[in-house]
Tab-separated table of C-alpha atoms in Angstrom:
chain	number	residue	atom	x	y	z
A	1	MET	CA	108.788	107.374	132.086
A	2	LYS	CA	106.570	105.840	129.273
A	3	SER	CA	104.702	102.617	130.185
A	4	LYS	CA	105.771	99.475	128.468
A	5	VAL	CA	103.665	97.235	126.389
A	6	LEU	CA	105.047	93.756	126.081
A	7	PHE	CA	103.624	91.908	122.866
A	8	ILE	CA	104.035	88.027	123.089
A	9	THR	CA	103.151	85.234	120.570
A	10	PRO	CA	101.738	82.161	122.067
A	11	PRO	CA	104.443	79.495	122.091
A	12	TYR	CA	102.275	77.208	119.887
A	13	HIS	CA	103.345	74.657	117.211
A	14	ALA	CA	101.143	72.814	114.820
A	15	GLY	CA	104.344	71.750	112.705
A	16	VAL	CA	103.195	71.657	109.149
A	17	VAL	CA	103.363	75.418	108.571
A	18	GLU	CA	106.747	75.702	110.297
A	19	VAL	CA	108.173	73.126	107.808
A	20	ALA	CA	108.684	75.901	105.201
A	21	GLY	CA	109.862	78.806	107.354
A	22	ARG	CA	109.523	81.161	110.100
A	23	TRP	CA	106.769	83.713	109.671
A	24	VAL	CA	106.569	87.354	110.748
A	25	PRO	CA	103.785	88.109	113.289
A	26	LEU	CA	102.504	91.044	111.253
A	27	ASN	CA	99.594	91.651	113.773
A	28	CYS	CA	102.273	92.453	116.463
A	29	VAL	CA	104.049	94.733	114.104
A	30	TYR	CA	100.771	96.613	113.615
A	31	LEU	CA	99.636	96.739	117.239
A	32	ALA	CA	103.267	97.800	118.410
A	33	GLY	CA	102.952	100.477	116.173
A	34	ALA	CA	99.735	101.588	117.423
A	35	ALA	CA	100.819	101.430	121.013
A	36	ARG	CA	103.822	103.600	120.022
A	37	GLU	CA	101.419	106.151	118.356
A	38	ALA	CA	99.458	106.155	121.756
A	39	GLY	CA	102.815	107.053	123.415
A	40	PHE	CA	103.788	103.757	124.948
A	41	ASP	CA	107.134	101.987	124.792
A	42	SER	CA	106.623	98.579	122.947
A	43	VAL	CA	108.593	95.287	122.752
A	44	ILE	CA	107.725	92.263	120.556
A	45	TYR	CA	108.731	88.959	121.783
A	46	ASP	CA	108.029	86.243	119.228
A	47	ALA	CA	108.183	83.245	121.533
A	48	MET	CA	106.679	80.977	118.812
A	49	THR	CA	109.057	81.767	116.243
A	50	LYS	CA	112.055	81.538	118.746
A	51	ASN	CA	110.686	78.126	119.594
A	52	VAL	CA	110.768	78.940	123.326
A	53	GLY	CA	108.163	77.865	126.062
A	54	HIS	CA	106.559	79.391	128.812
A	55	LYS	CA	109.637	79.262	131.140
A	56	GLU	CA	111.483	81.441	128.812
A	57	ILE	CA	108.318	83.764	128.635
A	58	GLU	CA	108.318	84.022	132.211
A	59	ALA	CA	112.033	85.070	132.336
A	60	LYS	CA	111.358	87.816	129.638
A	61	ILE	CA	108.461	89.256	131.552
A	62	ARG	CA	110.482	89.454	134.716
A	63	GLU	CA	113.313	90.882	132.839
A	64	LEU	CA	111.276	93.589	131.203
A	65	LYS	CA	108.776	94.364	133.832
A	66	PRO	CA	106.118	95.593	131.478
A	67	ASP	CA	103.023	97.550	132.635
A	68	PHE	CA	100.853	95.690	129.962
A	69	VAL	CA	101.101	92.272	128.362
A	70	ALA	CA	99.208	91.628	125.084
A	71	THR	CA	98.752	88.550	123.017
A	72	SER	CA	96.228	87.221	120.588
A	73	ALA	CA	94.735	83.870	119.590
A	74	ILE	CA	92.975	81.790	117.003
A	75	THR	CA	91.162	78.719	118.303
A	76	CYS	CA	94.247	76.315	118.571
A	77	THR	CA	96.502	78.873	120.143
A	78	LEU	CA	93.941	79.999	122.889
A	79	PRO	CA	95.230	77.723	125.583
A	80	ASP	CA	98.753	78.891	125.228
A	81	ALA	CA	97.680	82.378	124.924
A	82	ILE	CA	95.707	82.232	128.257
A	83	LYS	CA	98.694	80.859	129.856
A	84	VAL	CA	100.872	83.714	128.719
A	85	LEU	CA	98.676	86.010	130.517
A	86	GLU	CA	98.341	83.789	133.546
A	87	THR	CA	102.107	83.990	133.785
A	88	ALA	CA	102.129	87.737	133.789
A	89	LYS	CA	99.488	87.935	136.473
A	90	ALA	CA	101.379	85.384	138.582
A	91	ILE	CA	104.612	87.531	138.184
A	92	ASP	CA	102.884	90.628	138.992
A	93	PRO	CA	99.089	91.075	139.402
A	94	SER	CA	99.309	94.855	138.740
A	95	ILE	CA	100.192	94.105	135.061
A	96	THR	CA	97.199	94.664	132.749
A	97	THR	CA	96.585	91.934	130.380
A	98	ILE	CA	95.047	92.149	126.888
A	99	LEU	CA	93.994	89.340	124.615
A	100	GLY	CA	92.862	89.877	120.880
A	101	GLY	CA	92.198	87.705	117.897
A	102	ILE	CA	89.601	85.843	116.133
A	103	HIS	CA	88.572	83.400	118.900
A	104	PRO	CA	88.425	85.810	121.839
A	105	THR	CA	86.462	88.311	119.632
A	106	PHE	CA	83.523	85.794	119.132
A	107	MET	CA	83.891	83.567	122.367
A	108	TYR	CA	84.790	86.309	124.919
A	109	GLU	CA	82.416	84.841	127.653
A	110	GLU	CA	84.034	81.428	127.033
A	111	VAL	CA	87.489	83.035	127.715
A	112	PHE	CA	86.474	84.853	130.780
A	113	SER	CA	84.924	81.535	132.239
A	114	LEU	CA	88.296	79.649	131.505
A	115	THR	CA	90.567	82.193	133.405
A	116	LYS	CA	90.774	85.140	135.799
A	117	SER	CA	93.966	86.344	134.182
A	118	VAL	CA	92.468	88.419	131.232
A	119	ASP	CA	91.911	91.993	132.017
A	120	PHE	CA	90.487	92.881	128.471
A	121	ILE	CA	89.529	91.366	125.334
A	122	VAL	CA	89.822	93.610	122.124
A	123	ARG	CA	87.231	92.414	119.727
A	124	GLY	CA	87.749	92.799	116.196
A	125	GLU	CA	90.175	95.071	114.506
A	126	GLY	CA	92.710	96.293	117.029
A	127	GLU	CA	94.872	98.997	116.291
A	128	GLU	CA	92.431	101.869	117.292
A	129	THR	CA	90.994	99.995	120.228
A	130	LEU	CA	94.401	99.119	121.511
A	131	GLY	CA	95.622	102.678	121.520
A	132	GLU	CA	92.421	103.962	123.248
A	133	LEU	CA	92.514	101.229	125.939
A	134	LEU	CA	96.090	101.903	126.584
A	135	ILE	CA	95.480	105.563	127.385
A	136	ALA	CA	92.378	105.036	129.176
A	137	SER	CA	93.699	102.271	131.467
A	138	ASP	CA	97.238	103.902	132.162
A	139	SER	CA	97.282	106.479	135.124
A	140	SER	CA	100.250	108.290	133.578
A	141	ALA	CA	98.616	108.846	130.261
A	142	LEU	CA	96.756	112.183	129.718
A	143	GLY	CA	93.563	112.761	127.856
A	144	GLY	CA	91.878	109.302	127.925
A	145	LYS	CA	88.340	108.594	127.860
A	146	ALA	CA	86.655	106.238	130.220
A	147	ILE	CA	87.217	102.611	129.484
A	148	SER	CA	83.435	102.080	129.211
A	149	ALA	CA	83.688	104.540	126.204
A	150	VAL	CA	86.353	102.683	124.322
A	151	LYS	CA	84.593	100.868	121.477
A	152	GLY	CA	85.564	97.090	120.738
A	153	LEU	CA	86.108	95.835	124.225
A	154	ALA	CA	84.863	93.056	126.649
A	155	TYR	CA	85.934	93.198	130.066
A	156	ARG	CA	84.875	91.866	133.505
A	157	LYS	CA	83.053	94.287	136.069
A	158	ASP	CA	82.450	92.880	139.464
A	159	ASP	CA	80.445	89.627	138.405
A	160	SER	CA	79.353	90.583	135.162
A	161	ILE	CA	80.883	90.903	131.424
A	162	VAL	CA	80.819	94.497	130.116
A	163	VAL	CA	80.669	94.603	126.299
A	164	THR	CA	81.195	98.051	124.723
A	165	ALA	CA	79.942	99.151	121.514
A	166	ASP	CA	81.302	97.455	118.312
A	167	ARG	CA	84.091	99.426	116.606
A	168	PRO	CA	83.545	100.200	113.052
A	169	LEU	CA	86.306	98.975	110.662
A	170	MET	CA	88.599	101.580	109.548
A	171	ALA	CA	88.120	103.415	106.165
A	172	PRO	CA	90.332	101.790	103.550
A	173	GLN	CA	92.387	105.034	103.231
A	174	SER	CA	93.273	104.625	106.921
A	175	LEU	CA	95.093	101.326	106.300
A	176	ASP	CA	97.715	102.996	104.247
A	177	LYS	CA	98.457	105.341	107.268
A	178	LEU	CA	98.902	102.747	109.965
A	179	LYS	CA	102.265	102.658	111.726
A	180	LYS	CA	104.445	99.487	111.675
A	181	ALA	CA	106.909	98.713	114.223
A	182	TRP	CA	109.353	96.660	111.754
A	183	ASP	CA	112.499	97.707	113.952
A	184	LEU	CA	111.026	95.730	116.841
A	185	LEU	CA	111.469	92.315	115.167
A	186	ASP	CA	114.538	90.135	115.443
A	187	TRP	CA	115.176	89.800	111.621
A	188	ASN	CA	117.574	87.003	112.200
A	189	ASP	CA	114.630	84.820	113.123
A	190	TYR	CA	112.629	85.082	109.773
A	191	HIS	CA	113.479	82.717	106.869
A	192	TYR	CA	111.974	80.755	103.882
A	193	PHE	CA	113.780	77.526	104.232
A	194	VAL	CA	112.526	76.438	100.727
A	195	ILE	CA	115.223	79.111	99.523
A	196	PRO	CA	118.202	78.636	101.471
A	197	GLY	CA	119.774	81.825	102.805
A	198	SER	CA	116.621	83.904	102.502
A	199	ARG	CA	115.101	86.380	104.771
A	200	LEU	CA	111.376	86.311	105.040
A	201	GLY	CA	109.236	89.450	105.176
A	202	ALA	CA	105.442	90.002	105.223
A	203	LEU	CA	102.855	92.245	103.708
A	204	ASP	CA	99.137	92.611	103.890
A	205	THR	CA	97.649	94.281	100.857
A	206	SER	CA	94.132	94.011	102.106
A	207	ARG	CA	91.867	93.042	104.821
A	208	GLY	CA	88.886	90.764	104.785
A	209	CYS	CA	86.941	88.787	102.202
A	210	ASP	CA	83.395	89.164	101.010
A	211	LYS	CA	82.763	85.626	99.917
A	212	GLU	CA	80.605	83.224	101.487
A	213	CYS	CA	82.580	80.126	102.510
A	214	ARG	CA	81.061	78.570	105.313
A	215	PHE	CA	83.950	77.078	107.049
A	216	CYS	CA	85.825	80.240	107.103
A	217	SER	CA	86.764	82.456	110.210
A	218	GLN	CA	88.196	85.581	108.250
A	219	ARG	CA	85.089	86.678	106.582
A	220	ILE	CA	83.270	86.886	109.822
A	221	PHE	CA	86.146	88.663	111.640
A	222	TRP	CA	86.296	91.156	108.952
A	223	GLN	CA	82.427	91.619	108.882
A	224	LYS	CA	82.176	90.044	105.400
A	225	SER	CA	83.833	93.109	104.115
A	226	TRP	CA	87.056	93.811	101.839
A	227	ARG	CA	89.165	96.937	102.178
A	228	ALA	CA	92.406	97.410	100.149
A	229	ARG	CA	95.563	99.341	100.518
A	230	SER	CA	96.998	101.313	97.738
A	231	PRO	CA	99.650	99.841	95.559
A	232	GLU	CA	102.023	102.580	96.310
A	233	SER	CA	101.846	101.842	99.969
A	234	LEU	CA	102.523	98.309	99.382
A	235	ILE	CA	105.557	99.146	97.337
A	236	LYS	CA	106.815	101.261	100.229
A	237	ASP	CA	106.419	98.564	102.712
A	238	ILE	CA	108.372	96.134	100.492
A	239	ARG	CA	111.218	98.575	99.915
A	240	VAL	CA	111.550	99.391	103.768
A	241	GLN	CA	111.855	95.497	104.387
A	242	LYS	CA	114.152	94.930	101.587
A	243	GLU	CA	116.512	98.073	102.079
A	244	LYS	CA	116.544	98.107	105.831
A	245	PHE	CA	116.036	94.496	106.961
A	246	GLY	CA	117.609	92.607	103.997
A	247	VAL	CA	114.108	90.959	103.145
A	248	ASN	CA	114.176	89.132	99.737
A	249	VAL	CA	111.057	86.832	100.000
A	250	VAL	CA	107.747	88.244	100.967
A	251	LEU	CA	104.616	86.550	102.074
A	252	LEU	CA	101.314	88.383	101.201
A	253	THR	CA	99.528	87.482	104.234
A	254	ASP	CA	95.899	88.427	103.183
A	255	ASP	CA	93.328	85.843	102.032
A	256	TYR	CA	92.324	87.803	98.876
A	257	PRO	CA	94.708	90.254	97.516
A	258	THR	CA	93.521	90.189	93.789
A	259	GLN	CA	89.870	91.170	94.174
A	260	ASP	CA	90.123	94.475	92.308
A	261	ARG	CA	91.913	93.778	89.027
A	262	ILE	CA	92.708	97.388	88.252
A	263	ARG	CA	94.447	97.747	91.548
A	264	TRP	CA	96.085	94.398	91.531
A	265	GLU	CA	97.577	95.028	88.074
A	266	ARG	CA	98.855	98.403	89.183
A	267	PHE	CA	100.746	96.637	92.158
A	268	LEU	CA	102.091	94.024	89.596
A	269	ASP	CA	103.408	96.955	87.168
A	270	LEU	CA	104.967	98.725	90.105
A	271	LEU	CA	106.754	95.502	91.241
A	272	ILE	CA	108.009	95.019	87.767
A	273	GLU	CA	109.034	98.864	87.571
A	274	GLU	CA	110.794	98.847	90.859
A	275	ASP	CA	112.712	95.544	90.217
A	276	MET	CA	113.651	94.930	93.862
A	277	GLY	CA	114.437	91.176	93.337
A	278	VAL	CA	112.071	90.082	95.773
A	279	TYR	CA	110.044	86.741	95.623
A	280	ILE	CA	106.545	86.931	96.424
A	281	LEU	CA	104.412	84.040	98.035
A	282	MET	CA	100.665	84.576	98.320
A	283	GLU	CA	97.109	82.980	97.999
A	284	THR	CA	93.968	83.913	96.088
A	285	ARG	CA	90.895	82.516	94.579
A	286	VAL	CA	90.299	80.091	91.543
A	287	GLU	CA	88.136	82.812	89.761
A	288	ASP	CA	90.711	85.365	89.904
A	289	ILE	CA	93.386	83.158	88.282
A	290	LEU	CA	90.874	82.427	85.445
A	291	ARG	CA	90.101	86.141	85.253
A	292	ASP	CA	93.819	86.985	85.035
A	293	GLY	CA	94.782	84.518	82.538
A	294	ASP	CA	96.029	87.234	80.045
A	295	ILE	CA	98.381	88.626	82.711
A	296	LEU	CA	99.662	85.628	84.394
A	297	PRO	CA	103.085	86.174	82.559
A	298	LYS	CA	103.164	89.540	84.683
A	299	TYR	CA	102.600	87.845	87.697
A	300	ARG	CA	105.721	85.836	87.256
A	301	LYS	CA	107.725	88.762	85.815
A	302	ALA	CA	106.607	90.614	89.307
A	303	GLY	CA	108.476	88.150	91.155
A	304	ILE	CA	105.311	85.912	92.301
A	305	ILE	CA	106.766	82.362	92.508
A	306	HIS	CA	104.215	80.572	94.613
A	307	ILE	CA	100.339	80.794	94.832
A	308	TYR	CA	97.951	78.878	97.182
A	309	VAL	CA	94.557	78.578	95.634
A	310	GLY	CA	91.896	77.056	98.000
A	311	THR	CA	90.039	74.291	96.095
A	312	GLU	CA	89.229	72.557	99.326
A	313	ALA	CA	87.261	69.836	97.638
A	314	THR	CA	87.132	67.552	94.553
A	315	THR	CA	83.295	67.157	94.385
A	316	GLN	CA	80.770	69.786	93.261
A	317	GLU	CA	78.536	68.713	96.147
A	318	THR	CA	81.056	69.563	98.695
A	319	LEU	CA	82.046	72.789	96.974
A	320	GLU	CA	78.425	73.866	97.070
A	321	LEU	CA	78.150	72.791	100.771
A	322	PHE	CA	81.334	74.918	101.590
A	323	LYS	CA	79.773	77.789	99.232
A	324	LYS	CA	83.065	78.001	97.427
A	325	GLU	CA	81.316	79.584	94.241
A	326	ILE	CA	83.578	77.601	91.852
A	327	SER	CA	83.361	74.315	90.134
A	328	VAL	CA	85.821	71.346	89.934
A	329	GLU	CA	86.710	72.266	86.336
A	330	ASP	CA	87.528	75.677	87.176
A	331	SER	CA	89.908	74.474	89.882
A	332	LYS	CA	91.600	72.261	87.405
A	333	THR	CA	91.856	75.140	84.888
A	334	ALA	CA	93.358	77.551	87.327
A	335	LEU	CA	96.114	75.212	88.459
A	336	ARG	CA	96.971	74.329	84.743
A	337	LEU	CA	97.264	78.075	83.974
A	338	LEU	CA	99.579	78.869	86.832
A	339	ASN	CA	101.695	75.695	86.007
A	340	GLU	CA	102.013	76.796	82.422
A	341	ASN	CA	103.219	80.196	83.657
A	342	GLY	CA	106.001	78.818	85.852
A	343	ILE	CA	104.206	79.502	89.112
A	344	ILE	CA	104.454	77.010	91.848
A	345	THR	CA	101.057	75.731	92.877
A	346	GLU	CA	99.748	74.789	96.363
A	347	THR	CA	96.033	73.799	97.239
A	348	SER	CA	94.390	71.786	99.948
A	349	MET	CA	91.606	69.298	100.472
A	350	ILE	CA	89.329	69.061	103.487
A	351	LEU	CA	88.701	65.753	104.715
A	352	GLY	CA	86.436	64.261	107.638
A	353	LEU	CA	83.015	65.696	107.176
A	354	PRO	CA	80.233	63.678	108.652
A	355	SER	CA	79.448	62.118	105.464
A	356	GLU	CA	83.054	60.969	104.807
A	357	THR	CA	83.814	57.429	103.734
A	358	LYS	CA	86.852	55.441	102.806
A	359	ASP	CA	85.668	55.656	99.251
A	360	SER	CA	84.996	59.289	99.127
A	361	ILE	CA	88.540	60.052	100.574
A	362	GLU	CA	89.986	57.519	97.814
A	363	LYS	CA	88.134	59.717	95.249
A	364	THR	CA	89.540	62.905	96.751
A	365	LEU	CA	92.995	61.617	96.468
A	366	ARG	CA	92.453	60.493	92.932
A	367	LEU	CA	91.223	63.751	91.897
A	368	ALA	CA	93.756	65.902	93.817
A	369	ILE	CA	96.460	63.884	91.779
A	370	GLU	CA	94.433	64.626	88.667
A	371	TYR	CA	94.377	68.394	89.576
A	372	ASN	CA	98.203	68.050	89.644
A	373	PRO	CA	98.976	71.027	92.079
A	374	ASP	CA	102.674	71.104	92.931
A	375	PHE	CA	101.799	70.818	96.878
A	376	CYS	CA	98.665	69.499	98.168
A	377	HIS	CA	97.489	69.537	101.808
A	378	PHE	CA	95.006	67.040	103.221
A	379	LEU	CA	93.303	68.727	105.994
A	380	ALA	CA	91.030	67.687	108.635
A	381	ILE	CA	88.038	69.963	109.198
A	382	ALA	CA	88.136	72.010	112.179
A	383	PRO	CA	84.824	73.218	113.869
A	384	TRP	CA	85.477	76.676	114.652
A	385	PRO	CA	82.983	77.338	117.218
A	386	TYR	CA	82.010	80.612	115.610
A	387	ALA	CA	81.827	79.484	111.961
A	388	ASP	CA	78.755	79.020	109.960
A	389	MET	CA	79.278	75.382	109.615
A	390	TYR	CA	79.514	74.707	113.246
A	391	GLU	CA	75.927	73.752	113.852
A	392	ASP	CA	76.319	71.205	111.041
A	393	LEU	CA	79.337	69.608	112.702
A	394	LYS	CA	78.352	69.996	116.440
A	395	SER	CA	76.827	66.549	116.922
A	396	ARG	CA	79.952	64.813	115.608
A	397	ILE	CA	82.570	66.741	117.376
A	398	ARG	CA	84.636	64.294	119.613
A	399	VAL	CA	87.664	66.373	120.622
A	400	PHE	CA	87.280	69.449	122.901
A	401	ASP	CA	90.917	70.165	123.362
A	402	TYR	CA	91.535	73.419	121.366
A	403	LYS	CA	94.999	72.748	120.779
A	404	LYS	CA	93.898	70.005	118.459
A	405	TYR	CA	91.679	72.570	116.338
A	406	ASN	CA	94.645	72.965	113.831
A	407	LEU	CA	93.488	71.236	110.546
A	408	ILE	CA	95.895	68.452	111.197
A	409	ASP	CA	94.157	66.392	114.059
A	410	PRO	CA	90.704	64.972	113.266
A	411	ILE	CA	87.943	66.573	115.564
A	412	VAL	CA	84.899	65.569	113.771
A	413	GLU	CA	84.004	61.943	113.528
A	414	PRO	CA	82.232	60.895	110.213
A	415	ASP	CA	79.130	58.643	110.375
A	416	ALA	CA	80.914	55.717	108.630
A	417	MET	CA	84.650	56.223	110.047
A	418	THR	CA	86.312	56.678	113.309
A	419	LEU	CA	88.925	59.474	114.115
A	420	VAL	CA	91.629	57.039	114.001
A	421	GLU	CA	90.390	55.749	110.572
A	422	ILE	CA	90.548	59.521	109.357
A	423	ASP	CA	93.881	60.253	110.714
A	424	LYS	CA	95.330	57.139	108.918
A	425	ALA	CA	93.648	58.153	105.727
A	426	ILE	CA	95.169	61.537	105.936
A	427	VAL	CA	98.651	60.038	106.235
A	428	ASP	CA	98.108	57.736	103.470
A	429	CYS	CA	97.030	60.633	101.153
A	430	TYR	CA	100.068	62.628	102.027
A	431	ARG	CA	102.245	59.596	101.327
A	432	ARG	CA	100.779	58.469	98.252
A	433	PHE	CA	100.616	62.137	96.760
A	434	TYR	CA	104.195	63.104	97.499
A	435	MET	CA	105.641	59.813	96.754
A	436	GLY	CA	103.905	59.955	93.172
A	437	LYS	CA	105.245	63.530	92.713
A	438	LEU	CA	108.951	62.787	93.029
A	439	LYS	CA	109.435	61.205	89.429
A	440	GLU	CA	107.622	64.193	88.020
A	441	VAL	CA	109.751	66.780	89.864
A	442	LEU	CA	113.063	64.936	88.906
A	443	SER	CA	112.147	65.343	85.119
A	444	LEU	CA	111.298	68.963	85.427
A	445	LYS	CA	113.248	71.082	83.005
A	446	ASP	CA	112.753	74.413	84.918
A	447	GLU	CA	115.707	74.304	87.200
A	448	PHE	CA	114.448	76.766	89.680
A	449	LYS	CA	111.135	75.042	90.236
A	450	LYS	CA	112.971	71.823	90.202
A	451	ASN	CA	115.340	72.809	93.170
A	452	TYR	CA	112.562	74.678	94.876
A	453	MET	CA	110.302	71.528	95.029
A	454	LEU	CA	113.014	69.247	95.806
A	455	GLU	CA	114.110	71.454	98.715
A	456	ALA	CA	110.481	71.648	99.883
A	457	MET	CA	110.016	67.872	99.780
A	458	ARG	CA	113.226	67.404	101.513
A	459	LEU	CA	112.046	69.608	104.410
A	460	MET	CA	108.809	67.619	104.673
A	461	MET	CA	110.458	64.159	104.681
A	462	THR	CA	113.045	65.151	107.445
A	463	ASN	CA	110.801	67.313	109.694
A	464	SER	CA	110.482	65.756	112.943
A	465	PHE	CA	106.962	66.890	113.571
A	466	LEU	CA	105.793	65.378	110.343
A	467	ILE	CA	107.588	62.108	110.936
A	468	ASN	CA	105.994	61.853	114.425
A	469	LYS	CA	102.430	62.937	113.325
A	470	ILE	CA	102.037	61.316	109.874
A	471	GLY	CA	104.766	58.669	109.990
A	472	ASP	CA	107.622	58.232	107.627
A	473	LEU	CA	106.455	59.557	104.324
A	474	GLY	CA	109.087	57.349	102.801
A	475	ARG	CA	112.843	57.496	102.778
A	476	ILE	CA	114.467	60.176	100.750
A	477	PRO	CA	115.052	58.404	97.606
A	478	GLU	CA	118.722	57.781	96.839
A	479	GLU	CA	118.238	59.744	93.496
A	480	VAL	CA	116.947	62.680	95.295
A	481	GLU	CA	119.863	62.510	97.994
A	482	ARG	CA	122.409	62.554	95.119
A	483	TYR	CA	120.753	65.553	93.259
A	484	MET	CA	120.520	67.569	96.390
A	485	THR	CA	123.999	66.710	97.297
A	486	SER	CA	125.390	67.579	93.845
A	487	LEU	CA	123.318	70.816	94.215
A	488	LYS	CA	124.878	71.975	97.446
A	489	THR	CA	128.332	71.013	96.273
A	490	GLY	CA	127.836	73.055	93.161
A	491	LYS	CA	126.757	76.080	95.085
A	492	LYS	CA	129.754	75.907	97.395
A	493	LYS	CA	132.098	75.803	94.247
A	494	ALA	CA	130.296	78.852	92.824
A	495	ALA	CA	130.606	80.701	96.112
A	496	VAL	CA	134.424	79.889	96.046
């Protein structure tokens, strides 16, 4: 009988991201595929998406009786990830527990100091390390190497921590060959709420980023490299999700899919040629939108409907502090070009640096309105303890509960403001930005964009988390209510 690996997502909820949809845990799809390749049965239990808690996780572990329980963590999900593994050990101490992800990769000593329930930490890129670890630690497996010879691990041995050699990143061509356990997902769980009735999939076109943004965790995790998958392999993944699982909206999960223009344009051409009727959501960098000004119509024809670009700040001084390598004017131009090509735009502004003042936040809001993205997030700087900016922020950190390190809750107290004042300022930015957007949205002539944005804004205004967190953004205006009601009535009549 094969040994069983149970992959569990931490039941953490920050709220804002979940307003728009329920998102595929693509890391679990890859890791479960790697476990299968190593000869193990795999199960994915997406506790976060299913909106269940630790009691349900306990019941699932008791039901499935796995030999291994694995989860992963970013900083804000670490407490819940640890609790998942503590639950597994409490049920059966013989279960081998495995933790991966960005935070444990860099902070493994901290993790081991917080709990005795983590057996192994997988550092860095996980597929190859996980497969070798499972074989090495399973008594029924054959041909495994010693655990100490498995690269990319951290684990306890007696009273010390053993850190094995770093595992080199896989060659780019290897990314195309990785197995993905799509069939282990409960596809009924994944929807993009902004497009009612949709089924949401996921695709990573590349891994990493070679830029120098100082607050970012991704570039450090991926060793400041960028590796791309072939356009042909991407089309294959979309086709599988579309034909086998009914997906019609796909999120590109990587930070920087567009770096290589030739490869990127080949992908766009294949999407247009295949014409699968799939909408694409993605993010990229300002400079690539400027570079691709001449082919932006091709973006839209390929199905790309929504692009997030990380402008992060509205002053050149702050952009230089973040090492964003763009100018304020570049950001304005990129957002304008996307809007002109019928692509919905989203961006974010980071607030709460030590130098922040009420005046600087007011200026940020005014310029965010001037940028005129369709959606804008006002985020509180999060001091990832492994990021380049951490030392700059360390003396002003006032919150040490990692669950709050979610870009929503203020953690860093500016010299001239309190955390409460920052929190209130973020609320005010959201309220003023979106209430000012409504009149513009109602006047849009593009019906798809108009309905898309109204549905997104309705979701925001009625989401219980946002209402509790940032207050009442404002009652849904009567005009919007009437329009949405008539829209739904029209769809029902059309269906009849």
